[in-house]
mmCIF file of C-alpha atoms and ligand atoms in Angstrom:
data_model
loop_
_atom_site.group_PDB
_atom_site.id
_atom_site.type_symbol
_atom_site.label_atom_id
_atom_site.label_comp_id
_atom_site.label_asym_id
_atom_site.label_seq_id
_atom_site.Cartn_x
_atom_site.Cartn_y
_atom_site.Cartn_z
ATOM 1 C CA MET K 1 51.810 94.584 139.123
ATOM 2 C CA GLN K 2 51.907 98.371 138.664
ATOM 3 C CA HIS K 3 55.354 99.647 137.743
ATOM 4 C CA SER K 4 56.010 103.278 138.385
ATOM 5 C CA ALA K 5 57.319 103.360 134.838
ATOM 6 C CA PRO K 6 54.851 102.084 132.229
ATOM 7 C CA VAL K 7 55.193 98.367 131.391
ATOM 8 C CA VAL K 8 55.207 99.255 127.701
ATOM 9 C CA ASN K 9 57.519 102.208 127.053
ATOM 10 C CA SER K 10 59.944 102.565 124.162
ATOM 11 C CA TRP K 11 60.353 105.809 122.248
ATOM 12 C CA ASN K 12 63.542 105.251 120.294
ATOM 13 C CA GLU K 13 66.060 102.613 119.223
ATOM 14 C CA TRP K 14 68.727 103.296 121.853
ATOM 15 C CA ASP K 15 67.569 104.171 125.385
ATOM 16 C CA GLN K 16 68.595 101.755 128.163
ATOM 17 C CA LEU K 17 66.828 98.483 127.462
ATOM 18 C CA GLN K 18 64.664 96.914 130.179
ATOM 19 C CA GLU K 19 62.520 94.250 128.485
ATOM 20 C CA ILE K 20 62.678 92.689 125.035
ATOM 21 C CA VAL K 21 61.198 89.797 123.080
ATOM 22 C CA VAL K 22 63.740 87.554 121.328
ATOM 23 C CA GLY K 23 62.385 85.439 118.443
ATOM 24 C CA SER K 24 62.408 81.638 118.216
ATOM 25 C CA ALA K 25 63.061 79.278 115.303
ATOM 26 C CA ASP K 26 60.745 76.570 116.681
ATOM 27 C CA ASN K 27 58.609 75.039 113.904
ATOM 28 C CA ALA K 28 60.009 77.434 111.294
ATOM 29 C CA CYS K 29 59.100 76.749 107.664
ATOM 30 C CA PHE K 30 60.533 77.881 104.349
ATOM 31 C CA GLU K 31 58.721 80.953 103.077
ATOM 32 C CA PRO K 32 56.377 79.918 100.285
ATOM 33 C CA THR K 33 56.433 81.472 96.822
ATOM 34 C CA GLU K 34 53.563 83.961 96.658
ATOM 35 C CA PRO K 35 52.775 87.259 94.902
ATOM 36 C CA GLY K 36 54.684 89.281 97.521
ATOM 37 C CA SER K 37 57.715 86.990 97.696
ATOM 38 C CA ARG K 38 59.802 84.956 95.252
ATOM 39 C CA PRO K 39 62.351 83.150 97.399
ATOM 40 C CA SER K 40 65.290 81.547 95.618
ATOM 41 C CA ILE K 41 68.373 79.575 96.586
ATOM 42 C CA ARG K 42 71.429 81.780 96.553
ATOM 43 C CA ASN K 43 73.689 81.230 93.520
ATOM 44 C CA HIS K 44 71.197 78.562 92.288
ATOM 45 C CA PRO K 45 68.261 80.542 90.962
ATOM 46 C CA ASP K 46 67.011 77.646 88.818
ATOM 47 C CA THR K 47 66.756 75.059 91.597
ATOM 48 C CA PRO K 48 63.265 75.051 93.134
ATOM 49 C CA PHE K 49 63.140 76.646 96.588
ATOM 50 C CA PRO K 50 62.281 74.101 99.315
ATOM 51 C CA THR K 51 58.834 74.110 100.878
ATOM 52 C CA GLY K 52 57.431 73.093 104.272
ATOM 53 C CA PRO K 53 59.285 72.783 107.594
ATOM 54 C CA LYS K 54 62.995 73.613 107.918
ATOM 55 C CA SER K 55 65.306 70.841 109.107
ATOM 56 C CA LYS K 56 65.764 70.114 112.799
ATOM 57 C CA GLU K 57 69.506 70.858 112.419
ATOM 58 C CA ALA K 58 68.873 74.307 110.911
ATOM 59 C CA ILE K 59 66.322 75.093 113.611
ATOM 60 C CA ASP K 60 68.613 73.928 116.428
ATOM 61 C CA LEU K 61 71.535 76.009 115.111
ATOM 62 C CA ALA K 62 69.399 79.161 114.950
ATOM 63 C CA ASN K 63 67.850 78.486 118.365
ATOM 64 C CA GLU K 64 71.324 78.114 119.908
ATOM 65 C CA GLU K 65 72.285 81.564 118.661
ATOM 66 C CA LEU K 66 68.977 83.073 119.774
ATOM 67 C CA ALA K 67 69.640 81.516 123.206
ATOM 68 C CA GLY K 68 73.124 83.080 123.170
ATOM 69 C CA LEU K 69 71.607 86.508 122.503
ATOM 70 C CA THR K 70 69.129 85.885 125.319
ATOM 71 C CA ARG K 71 71.932 85.043 127.761
ATOM 72 C CA LEU K 72 73.897 88.134 126.776
ATOM 73 C CA LEU K 73 70.863 90.397 127.253
ATOM 74 C CA GLU K 74 70.074 88.802 130.615
ATOM 75 C CA SER K 75 73.671 89.264 131.746
ATOM 76 C CA GLN K 76 73.124 92.979 131.046
ATOM 77 C CA GLY K 77 70.078 93.048 133.329
ATOM 78 C CA VAL K 78 67.493 92.946 130.524
ATOM 79 C CA THR K 79 64.301 90.890 130.923
ATOM 80 C CA VAL K 80 63.932 88.605 127.900
ATOM 81 C CA ARG K 81 60.618 87.131 126.786
ATOM 82 C CA ARG K 82 59.998 84.579 124.046
ATOM 83 C CA PRO K 83 57.097 83.964 121.625
ATOM 84 C CA GLU K 84 54.613 81.159 122.105
ATOM 85 C CA THR K 85 54.979 77.962 120.107
ATOM 86 C CA HIS K 86 53.029 78.117 116.864
ATOM 87 C CA ASP K 87 52.334 75.603 114.116
ATOM 88 C CA PHE K 88 53.815 77.320 111.066
ATOM 89 C CA SER K 89 53.282 74.248 108.887
ATOM 90 C CA ALA K 90 49.533 74.871 108.937
ATOM 91 C CA PRO K 91 48.151 76.312 105.684
ATOM 92 C CA VAL K 92 46.190 79.573 105.719
ATOM 93 C CA ARG K 93 42.934 80.026 103.878
ATOM 94 C CA THR K 94 40.943 83.244 103.983
ATOM 95 C CA PRO K 95 38.118 84.354 101.653
ATOM 96 C CA ASP K 96 40.799 86.042 99.496
ATOM 97 C CA PHE K 97 43.796 83.698 99.346
ATOM 98 C CA GLU K 98 45.316 80.381 100.266
ATOM 99 C CA VAL K 99 48.919 79.647 101.143
ATOM 100 C CA GLU K 100 50.441 76.220 101.866
ATOM 101 C CA ASN K 101 52.347 77.079 105.024
ATOM 102 C CA GLN K 102 53.342 79.990 107.270
ATOM 103 C CA TYR K 103 56.852 81.191 108.092
ATOM 104 C CA CYS K 104 58.343 81.565 111.587
ATOM 105 C CA ALA K 105 58.604 83.661 114.759
ATOM 106 C CA VAL K 106 62.291 84.506 114.401
ATOM 107 C CA CYS K 107 61.698 88.170 113.524
ATOM 108 C CA PRO K 108 59.199 89.838 115.856
ATOM 109 C CA ARG K 109 60.558 93.205 114.616
ATOM 110 C CA ASP K 110 58.750 92.739 111.302
ATOM 111 C CA VAL K 111 55.359 92.321 112.975
ATOM 112 C CA MET K 112 55.317 94.208 116.275
ATOM 113 C CA ILE K 113 56.382 97.730 117.188
ATOM 114 C CA THR K 114 56.328 99.694 120.429
ATOM 115 C CA LEU K 115 55.628 103.367 119.822
ATOM 116 C CA GLY K 116 55.816 104.943 123.252
ATOM 117 C CA ASN K 117 53.204 103.226 125.416
ATOM 118 C CA GLU K 118 51.425 101.693 122.442
ATOM 119 C CA ILE K 119 51.941 98.308 120.799
ATOM 120 C CA ILE K 120 51.010 98.224 117.115
ATOM 121 C CA GLU K 121 50.608 94.993 115.181
ATOM 122 C CA ALA K 122 51.536 95.681 111.551
ATOM 123 C CA THR K 123 49.225 94.780 108.665
ATOM 124 C CA MET K 124 52.008 92.625 107.169
ATOM 125 C CA SER K 125 52.524 92.340 103.431
ATOM 126 C CA ARG K 126 52.887 88.633 102.689
ATOM 127 C CA ARG K 127 50.291 85.889 102.917
ATOM 128 C CA ALA K 128 52.469 83.445 104.844
ATOM 129 C CA ARG K 129 52.888 86.122 107.531
ATOM 130 C CA TYR K 130 49.215 87.108 107.810
ATOM 131 C CA PHE K 131 48.809 85.457 111.230
ATOM 132 C CA GLU K 132 52.336 86.059 112.482
ATOM 133 C CA TYR K 133 51.023 88.213 115.362
ATOM 134 C CA GLN K 134 49.643 85.076 116.976
ATOM 135 C CA PRO K 135 52.858 83.887 118.722
ATOM 136 C CA TYR K 136 53.031 87.305 120.447
ATOM 137 C CA ARG K 137 49.399 87.654 121.524
ATOM 138 C CA LYS K 138 49.844 86.040 124.930
ATOM 139 C CA LEU K 139 52.588 88.562 125.722
ATOM 140 C CA VAL K 140 50.489 91.431 124.396
ATOM 141 C CA TYR K 141 47.603 90.419 126.654
ATOM 142 C CA GLU K 142 49.990 90.211 129.592
ATOM 143 C CA TYR K 143 51.310 93.734 128.933
ATOM 144 C CA TRP K 144 47.795 95.012 128.324
ATOM 145 C CA ASN K 145 46.436 93.482 131.534
ATOM 146 C CA ALA K 146 49.430 94.556 133.620
ATOM 147 C CA ASP K 147 49.126 98.289 133.030
ATOM 148 C CA PRO K 148 46.092 100.404 132.091
ATOM 149 C CA ARG K 149 48.468 102.775 130.315
ATOM 150 C CA THR K 150 49.293 100.122 127.702
ATOM 151 C CA GLN K 151 47.623 100.914 124.388
ATOM 152 C CA TRP K 152 47.191 98.183 121.804
ATOM 153 C CA THR K 153 46.321 98.649 118.151
ATOM 154 C CA THR K 154 46.057 96.149 115.342
ATOM 155 C CA ALA K 155 46.395 97.839 111.966
ATOM 156 C CA PRO K 156 43.717 97.002 109.357
ATOM 157 C CA LYS K 157 44.364 93.661 107.691
ATOM 158 C CA PRO K 158 44.718 93.983 103.901
ATOM 159 C CA SER K 159 43.016 91.398 101.697
ATOM 160 C CA MET K 160 46.315 90.046 100.293
ATOM 161 C CA SER K 161 44.211 89.041 97.287
ATOM 162 C CA ASP K 162 45.896 88.845 93.874
ATOM 163 C CA GLY K 163 44.750 92.397 93.141
ATOM 164 C CA MET K 164 46.884 93.823 95.934
ATOM 165 C CA TYR K 165 50.098 92.774 94.224
ATOM 166 C CA ARG K 166 51.994 93.769 91.121
ATOM 167 C CA GLU K 167 53.349 90.423 89.951
ATOM 168 C CA GLU K 168 55.197 91.906 86.945
ATOM 169 C CA PHE K 169 57.543 93.503 89.465
ATOM 170 C CA TRP K 170 59.478 90.248 89.747
ATOM 171 C CA GLU K 171 60.124 90.173 85.972
ATOM 172 C CA TRP K 172 61.366 93.737 85.513
ATOM 173 C CA PRO K 173 64.886 93.747 84.042
ATOM 174 C CA LEU K 174 67.537 95.594 85.995
ATOM 175 C CA GLU K 175 67.556 98.412 83.449
ATOM 176 C CA GLN K 176 63.850 99.003 84.005
ATOM 177 C CA ARG K 177 64.334 99.001 87.777
ATOM 178 C CA HIS K 178 66.984 101.654 87.298
ATOM 179 C CA GLU K 179 64.708 103.784 85.133
ATOM 180 C CA ARG K 180 61.871 103.455 87.643
ATOM 181 C CA MET K 181 63.946 103.932 90.773
ATOM 182 C CA HIS K 182 62.301 107.245 91.661
ATOM 183 C CA SER K 183 58.753 105.964 91.299
ATOM 184 C CA PHE K 184 58.979 103.722 94.392
ATOM 185 C CA GLU K 185 56.559 101.157 92.991
ATOM 186 C CA PHE K 186 57.306 97.608 94.070
ATOM 187 C CA CYS K 187 55.462 94.277 94.356
ATOM 188 C CA ILE K 188 52.496 95.741 96.284
ATOM 189 C CA ASN K 189 50.295 98.412 94.723
ATOM 190 C CA GLN K 190 48.772 101.441 96.482
ATOM 191 C CA ASP K 191 45.160 100.223 96.800
ATOM 192 C CA GLU K 192 45.237 98.917 100.371
ATOM 193 C CA VAL K 193 46.965 99.885 103.618
ATOM 194 C CA VAL K 194 50.116 97.759 103.847
ATOM 195 C CA PHE K 195 53.114 97.960 106.143
ATOM 196 C CA ASP K 196 55.586 95.758 107.987
ATOM 197 C CA ALA K 197 56.670 97.141 111.364
ATOM 198 C CA ALA K 198 60.364 96.847 110.469
ATOM 199 C CA ASP K 199 60.077 99.599 107.869
ATOM 200 C CA MET K 200 59.857 102.066 110.780
ATOM 201 C CA SER K 201 62.623 103.566 112.866
ATOM 202 C CA ARG K 202 61.899 105.501 116.083
ATOM 203 C CA LEU K 203 63.649 108.727 117.056
ATOM 204 C CA GLY K 204 61.457 110.144 119.824
ATOM 205 C CA ARG K 205 58.747 112.385 118.329
ATOM 206 C CA ASP K 206 59.968 111.522 114.858
ATOM 207 C CA ILE K 207 59.252 108.221 113.145
ATOM 208 C CA LEU K 208 60.952 107.319 109.858
ATOM 209 C CA VAL K 209 59.098 104.984 107.491
ATOM 210 C CA GLN K 210 60.672 103.445 104.420
ATOM 211 C CA GLU K 211 58.590 102.999 101.257
ATOM 212 C CA SER K 212 59.372 99.459 100.194
ATOM 213 C CA MET K 213 58.254 96.059 98.921
ATOM 214 C CA THR K 214 56.607 95.629 102.326
ATOM 215 C CA THR K 215 55.251 99.163 103.021
ATOM 216 C CA ASN K 216 53.264 101.267 100.561
ATOM 217 C CA ARG K 217 52.145 104.905 100.563
ATOM 218 C CA ALA K 218 48.678 103.986 101.864
ATOM 219 C CA GLY K 219 50.395 102.253 104.788
ATOM 220 C CA ILE K 220 52.456 105.363 105.521
ATOM 221 C CA HIS K 221 49.305 107.488 105.244
ATOM 222 C CA TRP K 222 47.568 105.253 107.792
ATOM 223 C CA LEU K 223 50.521 105.609 110.155
ATOM 224 C CA LYS K 224 50.490 109.397 109.788
ATOM 225 C CA ARG K 225 46.774 109.608 110.471
ATOM 226 C CA HIS K 226 47.106 107.305 113.462
ATOM 227 C CA LEU K 227 50.243 108.811 114.983
ATOM 228 C CA GLU K 228 50.059 112.564 114.279
ATOM 229 C CA PRO K 229 47.165 113.201 116.722
ATOM 230 C CA LYS K 230 49.361 111.547 119.388
ATOM 231 C CA GLY K 231 52.093 114.112 118.746
ATOM 232 C CA PHE K 232 54.364 112.048 116.484
ATOM 233 C CA ARG K 233 55.749 113.259 113.179
ATOM 234 C CA VAL K 234 55.978 110.600 110.483
ATOM 235 C CA HIS K 235 58.615 110.988 107.772
ATOM 236 C CA PRO K 236 58.633 108.811 104.654
ATOM 237 C CA VAL K 237 62.207 108.005 103.613
ATOM 238 C CA HIS K 238 63.529 106.512 100.376
ATOM 239 C CA PHE K 239 66.663 104.764 99.213
ATOM 240 C CA PRO K 240 66.332 104.789 95.403
ATOM 241 C CA LEU K 241 69.309 102.514 94.700
ATOM 242 C CA ASP K 242 67.813 99.683 96.748
ATOM 243 C CA PHE K 243 65.756 97.956 94.052
ATOM 244 C CA PHE K 244 64.335 95.372 96.494
ATOM 245 C CA PRO K 245 63.809 97.379 99.692
ATOM 246 C CA SER K 246 62.308 95.588 102.668
ATOM 247 C CA HIS K 247 62.741 96.815 106.253
ATOM 248 C CA ILE K 248 64.800 99.881 107.139
ATOM 249 C CA ASP K 249 67.129 98.264 109.673
ATOM 250 C CA CYS K 250 69.832 97.185 107.220
ATOM 251 C CA THR K 251 69.896 100.609 105.593
ATOM 252 C CA PHE K 252 69.497 103.453 108.106
ATOM 253 C CA VAL K 253 70.237 102.635 111.747
ATOM 254 C CA PRO K 254 70.078 105.281 114.509
ATOM 255 C CA LEU K 255 72.316 104.468 117.506
ATOM 256 C CA ARG K 256 72.075 107.479 119.804
ATOM 257 C CA PRO K 257 70.865 111.085 119.603
ATOM 258 C CA GLY K 258 72.773 112.670 116.720
ATOM 259 C CA LEU K 259 74.125 109.486 115.102
ATOM 260 C CA ILE K 260 72.769 107.263 112.327
ATOM 261 C CA LEU K 261 74.624 104.437 110.590
ATOM 262 C CA THR K 262 74.084 104.518 106.834
ATOM 263 C CA ASN K 263 74.552 101.972 104.061
ATOM 264 C CA PRO K 264 77.128 103.028 101.434
ATOM 265 C CA ASP K 265 75.239 101.140 98.683
ATOM 266 C CA ARG K 266 71.906 102.770 99.552
ATOM 267 C CA PRO K 267 72.114 106.561 99.762
ATOM 268 C CA LEU K 268 69.095 108.485 101.017
ATOM 269 C CA ARG K 269 66.982 110.227 98.344
ATOM 270 C CA GLU K 270 68.362 113.665 97.603
ATOM 271 C CA GLY K 271 66.784 116.245 99.895
ATOM 272 C CA GLU K 272 65.813 113.798 102.629
ATOM 273 C CA GLU K 273 69.129 114.299 104.448
ATOM 274 C CA LYS K 274 68.083 117.890 105.232
ATOM 275 C CA MET K 275 66.146 117.132 108.431
ATOM 276 C CA PHE K 276 69.176 115.334 109.847
ATOM 277 C CA LEU K 277 71.795 117.886 108.845
ATOM 278 C CA ASP K 278 69.630 120.836 109.987
ATOM 279 C CA ASN K 279 69.466 119.230 113.438
ATOM 280 C CA ASP K 280 73.153 118.342 113.760
ATOM 281 C CA TRP K 281 72.762 114.609 113.232
ATOM 282 C CA ARG K 282 75.739 112.781 111.732
ATOM 283 C CA LEU K 283 75.147 110.176 109.052
ATOM 284 C CA VAL K 284 78.058 107.722 109.193
ATOM 285 C CA GLU K 285 78.650 105.082 106.494
ATOM 286 C CA VAL K 286 79.375 101.587 107.772
ATOM 287 C CA PRO K 287 82.266 99.522 106.349
ATOM 288 C CA GLN K 288 81.652 96.745 103.819
ATOM 289 C CA PRO K 289 80.299 93.572 105.458
ATOM 290 C CA VAL K 290 82.658 90.632 105.996
ATOM 291 C CA LEU K 291 80.542 88.350 103.754
ATOM 292 C CA THR K 292 79.754 89.136 100.120
ATOM 293 C CA ASN K 293 76.196 88.600 98.899
ATOM 294 C CA GLU K 294 77.367 85.370 97.222
ATOM 295 C CA GLU K 295 78.736 84.098 100.544
ATOM 296 C CA MET K 296 75.512 84.619 102.482
ATOM 297 C CA PRO K 297 73.705 81.395 103.545
ATOM 298 C CA PRO K 298 71.956 79.651 100.602
ATOM 299 C CA TYR K 299 68.401 79.949 101.955
ATOM 300 C CA CYS K 300 68.840 83.512 103.230
ATOM 301 C CA GLN K 301 66.761 86.012 101.243
ATOM 302 C CA SER K 302 68.391 89.072 102.826
ATOM 303 C CA SER K 303 71.509 90.902 101.692
ATOM 304 C CA LYS K 304 75.009 91.046 103.154
ATOM 305 C CA TRP K 305 73.875 94.239 104.914
ATOM 306 C CA LEU K 306 72.469 92.138 107.742
ATOM 307 C CA SER K 307 75.920 93.141 109.060
ATOM 308 C CA MET K 308 74.533 96.526 110.170
ATOM 309 C CA ASN K 309 71.385 95.069 111.786
ATOM 310 C CA VAL K 310 72.750 95.797 115.270
ATOM 311 C CA LEU K 311 70.806 96.022 118.539
ATOM 312 C CA SER K 312 71.331 98.777 121.116
ATOM 313 C CA ILE K 313 71.329 97.930 124.817
ATOM 314 C CA SER K 314 71.846 101.608 125.640
ATOM 315 C CA PRO K 315 73.228 104.776 124.005
ATOM 316 C CA THR K 316 76.732 103.424 124.736
ATOM 317 C CA LYS K 317 76.324 99.635 124.346
ATOM 318 C CA VAL K 318 75.662 97.872 121.045
ATOM 319 C CA ILE K 319 75.350 94.178 120.159
ATOM 320 C CA CYS K 320 76.984 93.257 116.832
ATOM 321 C CA GLU K 321 77.402 89.967 114.938
ATOM 322 C CA ALA K 322 80.568 88.211 116.195
ATOM 323 C CA GLN K 323 82.390 88.083 112.845
ATOM 324 C CA GLU K 324 81.735 91.671 111.734
ATOM 325 C CA LYS K 325 85.093 92.999 112.931
ATOM 326 C CA PRO K 326 85.273 96.081 110.672
ATOM 327 C CA LEU K 327 81.913 97.331 111.958
ATOM 328 C CA GLN K 328 82.844 96.451 115.551
ATOM 329 C CA ASP K 329 86.032 98.499 115.208
ATOM 330 C CA MET K 330 84.129 101.448 113.774
ATOM 331 C CA LEU K 331 81.574 101.306 116.599
ATOM 332 C CA ALA K 332 84.393 101.217 119.165
ATOM 333 C CA ASP K 333 85.951 104.294 117.493
ATOM 334 C CA LEU K 334 82.585 106.030 117.778
ATOM 335 C CA GLY K 335 82.728 105.432 121.539
ATOM 336 C CA PHE K 336 80.521 102.362 121.905
ATOM 337 C CA GLU K 337 81.120 99.323 124.055
ATOM 338 C CA VAL K 338 80.577 96.500 121.553
ATOM 339 C CA PHE K 339 79.136 93.103 122.499
ATOM 340 C CA PRO K 340 79.844 90.508 119.778
ATOM 341 C CA VAL K 341 77.483 87.537 119.540
ATOM 342 C CA PRO K 342 77.438 84.751 116.891
ATOM 343 C CA PHE K 343 74.287 85.063 114.778
ATOM 344 C CA ARG K 344 74.963 83.846 111.217
ATOM 345 C CA ASN K 345 72.755 80.781 111.622
ATOM 346 C CA VAL K 346 69.800 83.097 112.159
ATOM 347 C CA PHE K 347 70.320 84.872 108.804
ATOM 348 C CA GLU K 348 68.277 82.417 106.761
ATOM 349 C CA TYR K 349 65.236 83.290 108.881
ATOM 350 C CA GLY K 350 65.243 86.813 107.466
ATOM 351 C CA GLY K 351 67.255 88.918 109.837
ATOM 352 C CA SER K 352 69.966 89.566 112.339
ATOM 353 C CA LEU K 353 70.012 91.080 115.836
ATOM 354 C CA HIS K 354 67.567 93.969 115.385
ATOM 355 C CA CYS K 355 65.134 91.956 113.246
ATOM 356 C CA ALA K 356 65.080 89.058 115.733
ATOM 357 C CA THR K 357 63.921 91.247 118.620
ATOM 358 C CA TRP K 358 61.074 93.556 119.680
ATOM 359 C CA ASP K 359 61.838 95.956 122.499
ATOM 360 C CA VAL K 360 58.899 96.459 124.832
ATOM 361 C CA ARG K 361 60.414 98.658 127.514
ATOM 362 C CA ARG K 362 63.343 101.040 127.522
ATOM 363 C CA ASP K 363 64.094 103.897 129.901
ATOM 364 C CA GLY K 364 63.270 107.430 128.899
ATOM 365 C CA GLN K 365 60.410 109.399 127.474
ATOM 366 C CA ARG K 366 59.517 111.015 124.218
ATOM 367 C CA GLU K 367 62.101 113.635 123.298
ATOM 368 C CA ASP K 368 62.224 116.039 120.387
ATOM 369 C CA TYR K 369 65.579 115.571 118.658
ATOM 370 C CA PHE K 370 64.543 117.674 115.637
ATOM 371 C CA GLY K 371 63.774 121.170 116.919
ATOM 372 C CA ASN K 372 64.543 122.658 113.535
ATOM 373 C CA LEU K 373 62.000 121.043 111.224
ATOM 374 C CA ASP K 374 59.650 122.086 108.474
ATOM 375 C CA TYR K 375 56.892 119.501 108.989
ATOM 376 C CA ARG K 376 53.473 119.521 107.413
ATOM 377 C CA PRO K 377 50.987 117.272 109.228
ATOM 378 C CA LEU K 378 48.024 115.796 107.349
ATOM 379 C CA ALA K 379 45.400 117.974 109.030
HETATM 380 O O1 DAV E 401 68.873 94.669 103.384
HETATM 381 O O2 DAV E 401 68.577 92.649 102.941
HETATM 382 C C1 DAV E 401 66.986 92.569 105.341
HETATM 383 C C2 DAV E 401 66.038 92.774 106.493
HETATM 384 C C3 DAV E 401 64.915 91.857 106.454
HETATM 385 N N1 DAV E 401 64.203 91.781 107.703
HETATM 386 C C4 DAV E 401 68.230 93.656 103.500
HETATM 387 C C5 DAV E 401 66.993 93.680 104.360
#
C-alpha cells in the first residue's frame, strides 16, 4: 500500500501522531547483573537481585497498563502496533560474552528510533539487550516492504566483551563521582561505538544526544558521521549532576517548538543552554515527582523522574502518568490537553510512557527550529 505520506516519517517528538509501537511485558525477565548493569532491589541493596523470568502477576499488571495506553492512543485515532513474542529467558552466547537471560520488549524507545524516513536500530550497551531488536524486526520488514522511501540502518554491533566496560565505575564513591562529573566517563569506555536510541531527542534538523552510561563519544561520533550528510545536526548534551545517566527522556523533554521540560536535579552543562536561548526556546523545570526515589517500585532501576517521561500525541496533547498531578497541572497551565493514564506497574521494566513506545509515523516534515546556530559539522 503506497501512502501519499511516507509510511515511516517522524522528525520530532511532538507532531500529530499517526502510528506507534507500544511495548509488551510478555516473557519479560529480570535484567541480569553484567558489566554494564548492576541491578539492585530498592532499599535492600544487600539482598541478591532476582534472576530469570518475572512473575505472571507482575507481567499481567504491566500488560494491563500497556493495553490501557494502547486503547487511549487508538481512541485518539492513532494506529498502535505491538512487538512480536520473544523468548527472553533464552541465554545469549556470542564469541565475546555469555549472559544467562535477556530482558524484555517493554521499552522499544531504547532500541529503535525513527529519524525522518529512516529507522535506526541502536547498537545497545548491555549484553542482555544485544538481540532486543528481534521483537521489532517483523514490523521493520513490513515498513520496509510497504514503502520504497523507508530507509533502514542497523548500527554496528559492539563486542560487549569485558574490555568494552569500565567495571570500577560501579565502585566509585560518591565523592569521586562528584570530582569526575565533568569527565563524562561511565561504565562503558570509548573504544567501541555504543549507543542506546533513547539517549537521542529529535527536534527537526537538530538531534540531541546525551553522553551517558549507555552512549559514549564514539557512539555520538558515529551518529554525526551517519546523520550530517543527510542534513541533520547532532548536538552532544550533558547533565553533569546525573551520576548515573541513561536515556535523555527523564531529563530533557521537548514538547512543542520552543518548549522543553527540564529536570531540576539535572541542570544542563554550562554553555549548552545557549543554542536554546539564542533561538527563543523556553526551558521549563518540572515539579517534583509524586513518588520519592525510596517509594519507587522495588525492582525498578530508574529514578523518580520517570514522572516526566511523557508522550506527545500532538503539539497540544500530552499523555502523563495518572498520579502525577503536579506535572499534569503544570502542563495544563502551559496550554496542553493532558491525558492521564495509569502506568506505575510498567516502571519496573525500565520506563514510563515515552520509553514504552516508538513512534513510526507523525505528521509533518523536517523543520529548522534553530536558525541562529553556530554548528561545526565533522567534515
Ligand atoms: O532518569 O532514571 C530512566 C529511563 C530509562 N529508560 C532515569 C532514567
